[in-house]
Short mmCIF file of C-alpha atoms in Angstrom, two decimals:
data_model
loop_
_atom_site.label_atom_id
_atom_site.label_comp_id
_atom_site.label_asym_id
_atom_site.label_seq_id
_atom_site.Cartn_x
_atom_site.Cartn_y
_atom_site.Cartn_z
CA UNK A 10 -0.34 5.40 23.20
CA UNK A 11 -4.09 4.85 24.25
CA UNK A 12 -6.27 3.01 22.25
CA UNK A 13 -9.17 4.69 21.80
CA UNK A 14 -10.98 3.03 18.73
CA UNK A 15 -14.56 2.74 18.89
CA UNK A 16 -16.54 -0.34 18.71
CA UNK A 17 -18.31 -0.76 15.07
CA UNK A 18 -21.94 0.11 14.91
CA UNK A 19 -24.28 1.73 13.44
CA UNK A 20 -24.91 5.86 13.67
CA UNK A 21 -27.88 8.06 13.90
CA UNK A 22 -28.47 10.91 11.51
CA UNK A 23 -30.16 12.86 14.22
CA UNK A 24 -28.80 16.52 13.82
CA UNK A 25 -27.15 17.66 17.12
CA UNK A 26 -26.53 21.08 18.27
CA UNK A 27 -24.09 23.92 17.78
CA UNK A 28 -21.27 22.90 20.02
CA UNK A 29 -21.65 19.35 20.07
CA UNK A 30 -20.66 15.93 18.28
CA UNK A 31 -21.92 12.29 17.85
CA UNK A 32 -19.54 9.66 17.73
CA UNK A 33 -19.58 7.36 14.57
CA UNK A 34 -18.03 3.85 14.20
CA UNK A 35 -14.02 4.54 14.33
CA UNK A 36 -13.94 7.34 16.16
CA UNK A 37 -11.35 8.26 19.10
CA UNK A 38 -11.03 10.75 21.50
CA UNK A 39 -8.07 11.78 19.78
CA UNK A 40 -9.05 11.89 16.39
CA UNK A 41 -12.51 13.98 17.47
CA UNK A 42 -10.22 16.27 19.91
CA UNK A 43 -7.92 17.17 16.35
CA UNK A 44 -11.27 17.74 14.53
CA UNK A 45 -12.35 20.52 17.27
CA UNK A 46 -8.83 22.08 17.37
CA UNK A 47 -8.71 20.84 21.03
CA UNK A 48 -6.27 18.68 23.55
CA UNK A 49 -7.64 14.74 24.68
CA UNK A 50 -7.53 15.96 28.09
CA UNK A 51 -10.01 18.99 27.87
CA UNK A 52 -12.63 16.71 25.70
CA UNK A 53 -12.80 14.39 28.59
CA UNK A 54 -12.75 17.41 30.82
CA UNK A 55 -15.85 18.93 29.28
CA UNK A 56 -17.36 15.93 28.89
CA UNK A 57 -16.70 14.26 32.14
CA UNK A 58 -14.46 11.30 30.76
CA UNK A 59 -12.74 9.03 32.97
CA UNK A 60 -11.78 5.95 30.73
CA UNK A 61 -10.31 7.58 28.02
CA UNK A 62 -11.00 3.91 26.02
CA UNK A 63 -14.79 4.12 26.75
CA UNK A 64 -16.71 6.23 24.07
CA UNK A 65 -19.99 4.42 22.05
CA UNK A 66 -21.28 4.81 18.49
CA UNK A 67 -24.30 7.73 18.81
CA UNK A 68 -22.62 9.34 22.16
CA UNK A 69 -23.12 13.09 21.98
CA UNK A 70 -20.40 14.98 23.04
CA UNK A 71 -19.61 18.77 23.86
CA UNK A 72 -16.79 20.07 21.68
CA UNK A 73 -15.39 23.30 20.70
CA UNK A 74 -14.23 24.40 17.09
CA UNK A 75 -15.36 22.63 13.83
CA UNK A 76 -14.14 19.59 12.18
CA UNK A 77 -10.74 18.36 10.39
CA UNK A 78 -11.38 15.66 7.90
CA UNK A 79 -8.68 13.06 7.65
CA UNK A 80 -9.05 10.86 5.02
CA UNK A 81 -5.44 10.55 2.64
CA UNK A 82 -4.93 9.01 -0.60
CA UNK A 83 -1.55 7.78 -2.19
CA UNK A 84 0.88 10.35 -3.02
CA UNK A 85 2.38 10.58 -6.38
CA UNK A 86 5.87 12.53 -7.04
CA UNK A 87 6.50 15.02 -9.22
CA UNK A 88 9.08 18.32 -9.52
CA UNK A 89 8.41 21.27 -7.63
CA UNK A 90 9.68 24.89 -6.80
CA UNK A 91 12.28 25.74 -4.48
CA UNK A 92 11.34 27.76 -1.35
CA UNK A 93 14.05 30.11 0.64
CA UNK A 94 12.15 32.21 3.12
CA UNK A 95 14.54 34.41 4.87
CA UNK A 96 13.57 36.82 8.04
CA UNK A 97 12.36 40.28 6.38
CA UNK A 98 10.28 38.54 3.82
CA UNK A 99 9.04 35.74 5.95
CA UNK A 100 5.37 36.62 7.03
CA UNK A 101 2.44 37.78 5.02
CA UNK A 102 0.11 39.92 6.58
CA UNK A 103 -3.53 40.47 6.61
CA UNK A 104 -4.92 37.13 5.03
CA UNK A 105 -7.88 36.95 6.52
CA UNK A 106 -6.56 37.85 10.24
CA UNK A 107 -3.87 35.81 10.26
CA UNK A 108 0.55 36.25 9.53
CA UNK A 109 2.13 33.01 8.63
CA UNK A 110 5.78 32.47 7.96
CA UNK A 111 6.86 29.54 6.33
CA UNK A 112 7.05 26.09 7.90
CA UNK A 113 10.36 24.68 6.58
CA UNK A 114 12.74 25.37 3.60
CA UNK A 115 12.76 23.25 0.48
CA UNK A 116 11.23 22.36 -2.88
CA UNK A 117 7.37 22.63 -2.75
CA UNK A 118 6.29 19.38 -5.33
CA UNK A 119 2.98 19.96 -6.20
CA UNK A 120 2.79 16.63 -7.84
CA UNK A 121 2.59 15.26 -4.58
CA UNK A 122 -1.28 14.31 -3.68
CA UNK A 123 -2.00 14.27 0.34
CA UNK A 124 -5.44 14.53 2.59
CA UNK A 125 -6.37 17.64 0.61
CA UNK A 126 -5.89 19.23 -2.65
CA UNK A 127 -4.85 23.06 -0.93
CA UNK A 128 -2.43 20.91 1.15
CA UNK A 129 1.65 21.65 0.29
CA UNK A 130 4.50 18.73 0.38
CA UNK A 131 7.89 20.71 1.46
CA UNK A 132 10.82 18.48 0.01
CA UNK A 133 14.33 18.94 1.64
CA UNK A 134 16.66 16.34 3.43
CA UNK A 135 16.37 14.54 6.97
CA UNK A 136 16.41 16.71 9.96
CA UNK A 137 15.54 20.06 8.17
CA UNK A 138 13.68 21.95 11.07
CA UNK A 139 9.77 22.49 10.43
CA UNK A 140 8.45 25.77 12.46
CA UNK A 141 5.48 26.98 13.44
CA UNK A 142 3.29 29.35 11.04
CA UNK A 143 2.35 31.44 13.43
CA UNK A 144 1.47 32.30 17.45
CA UNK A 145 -0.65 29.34 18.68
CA UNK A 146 -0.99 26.20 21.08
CA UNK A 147 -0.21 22.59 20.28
CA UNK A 148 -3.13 20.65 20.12
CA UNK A 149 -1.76 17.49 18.93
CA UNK A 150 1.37 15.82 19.17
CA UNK A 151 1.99 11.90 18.08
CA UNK A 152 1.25 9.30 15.64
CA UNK A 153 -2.26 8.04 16.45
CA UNK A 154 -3.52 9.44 12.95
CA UNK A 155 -2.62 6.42 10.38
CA UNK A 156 -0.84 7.75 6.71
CA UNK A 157 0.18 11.49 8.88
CA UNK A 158 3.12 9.71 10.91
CA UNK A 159 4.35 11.87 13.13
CA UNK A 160 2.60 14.89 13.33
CA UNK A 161 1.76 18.10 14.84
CA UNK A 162 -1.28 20.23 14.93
CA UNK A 163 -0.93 24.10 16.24
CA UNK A 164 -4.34 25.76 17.00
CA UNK A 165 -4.42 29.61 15.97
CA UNK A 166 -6.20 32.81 16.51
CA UNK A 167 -9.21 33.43 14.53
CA UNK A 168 -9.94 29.73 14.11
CA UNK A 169 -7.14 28.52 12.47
CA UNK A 170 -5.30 25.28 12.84
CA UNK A 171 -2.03 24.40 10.83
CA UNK A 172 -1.16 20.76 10.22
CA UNK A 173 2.38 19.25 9.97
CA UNK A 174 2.74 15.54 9.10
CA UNK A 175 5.53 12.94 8.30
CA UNK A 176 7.81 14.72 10.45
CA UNK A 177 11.18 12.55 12.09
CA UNK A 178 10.87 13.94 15.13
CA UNK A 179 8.95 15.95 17.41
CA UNK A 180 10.48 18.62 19.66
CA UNK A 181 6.72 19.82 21.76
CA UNK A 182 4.21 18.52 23.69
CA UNK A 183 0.61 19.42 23.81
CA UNK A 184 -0.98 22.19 25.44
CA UNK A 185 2.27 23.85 24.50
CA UNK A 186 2.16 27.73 23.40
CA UNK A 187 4.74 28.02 20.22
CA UNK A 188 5.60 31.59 18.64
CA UNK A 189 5.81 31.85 14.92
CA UNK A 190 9.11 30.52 13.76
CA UNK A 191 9.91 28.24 16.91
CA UNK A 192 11.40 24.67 16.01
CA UNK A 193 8.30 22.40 16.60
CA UNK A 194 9.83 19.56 14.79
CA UNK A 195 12.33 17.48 12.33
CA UNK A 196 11.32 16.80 8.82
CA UNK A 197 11.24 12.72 8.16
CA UNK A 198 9.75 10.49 6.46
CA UNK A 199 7.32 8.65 8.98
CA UNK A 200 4.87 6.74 7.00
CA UNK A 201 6.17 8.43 4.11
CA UNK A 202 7.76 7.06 0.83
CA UNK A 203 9.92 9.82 1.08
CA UNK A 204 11.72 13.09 3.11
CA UNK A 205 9.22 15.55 3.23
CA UNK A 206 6.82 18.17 5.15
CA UNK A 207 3.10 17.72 4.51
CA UNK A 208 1.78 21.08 5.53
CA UNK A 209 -1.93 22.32 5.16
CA UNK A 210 -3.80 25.14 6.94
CA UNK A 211 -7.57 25.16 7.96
CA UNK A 212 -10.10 27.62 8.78
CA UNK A 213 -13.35 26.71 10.62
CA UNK A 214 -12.33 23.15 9.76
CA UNK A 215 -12.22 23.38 6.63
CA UNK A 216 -9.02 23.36 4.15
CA UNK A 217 -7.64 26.62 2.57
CA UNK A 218 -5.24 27.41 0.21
CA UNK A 219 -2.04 27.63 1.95
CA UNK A 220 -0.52 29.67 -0.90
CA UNK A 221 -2.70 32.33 -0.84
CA UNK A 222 -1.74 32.65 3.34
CA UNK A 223 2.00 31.99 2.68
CA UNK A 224 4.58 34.93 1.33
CA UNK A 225 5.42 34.65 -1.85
#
């Protein structure tokens, strides 16, 4: 994996246009390409990047989208409810422009605290499959994000991104189209205390309720 960690300094609070982002002390190119809903490879395409390790503390870069924050504190267990989606009831419809399906069978525990407090923790055993939302592209795919382990992140219509973490395994790649319902990974428990999905959805970078997009 690259290392793209930025070199510690200190950042201006200079406002910068619509469209456009300054880099702050521990930024990457990965970590600002999940924030914009967007691959490595076009940020250093629209931004003329060659050395993928190069980026400095007040650089202004073009992006597209809005930002995903990514800070995560402890998780704490709890019970939760059991969720069976099956086909016919397995998309909602007209939240907001978008039809999501569930991402993975299990018990939701809402006990469970992750990076944000609309996020959902999907409990079930090793290997369980974890699918895809809804239509969209694969923006990231790894385990540069510390406390997410392995984890995807599907970009969707109408400015939507859905976030899958912990996962065992990954079965796509980035820049990848996915339908709604296709395998995109293997629940785990990578940097996890236990097996589980953490799933949360995002709108114009910022977190939603994912129960109030899921079917009931």
């Amino acid at each position: 994996m690259l290392s793209l960690l930025v070199a510690c300094g200190t950042t201006t609070t200079q406002p910068v246009a619509s469209g456009q982002y300054r880099v702050v002390s521990g930024d990457t190119l990965s970590k600002i390409a999940r924030q914009h809903g967007q691959s490595v490879q076009s940020l250093m395409k629209m931004n003329s990047i060659s050395n993928p390790n190069r980026l400095e503390v007040g650089q202004v870069l073009r992006v597209q989208g809005s930002g995903v924050a990514t800070s995560r504190p402890a998780p704490t267990p709890s019970s939760g409810v059991s969720v069976t989606p099956t086909p016919s009831a397995s998309a909602r419809s007209g939240a907001a422009g978008i039809s999501l399906a569930w991402p993975a069978e299990g018990n939701v525990n809402r006990g469970l605290k992750g990076p944000s407090p609309y996020g959902l923790y999907i409990i079930n055993k090793v290997g369980t499959p974890i699918k895809s939302v809804a239509d969209g592209k694969v923006v990231y795919a790894g385990n540069g994000l510390r406390g997410y382990g392995n984890l995807v992140i599907v970009n969707h219509a109408s400015s939507y991104l859905s976030v899958y973490a912990h996962n065992r395994s990954i079965t796509v790649k980035e820049g990848q189209s996915v339908r709604q319902g296709q395998k995109i990974a293997e629940m785990g428990s990578s940097e996890s205390k236990q097996v589980g999905l953490y799933f949360e959805l995002r709108h114009n970078g910022k977190s939603v309720n994912a129960n109030s997009y899921l079917p009931k």
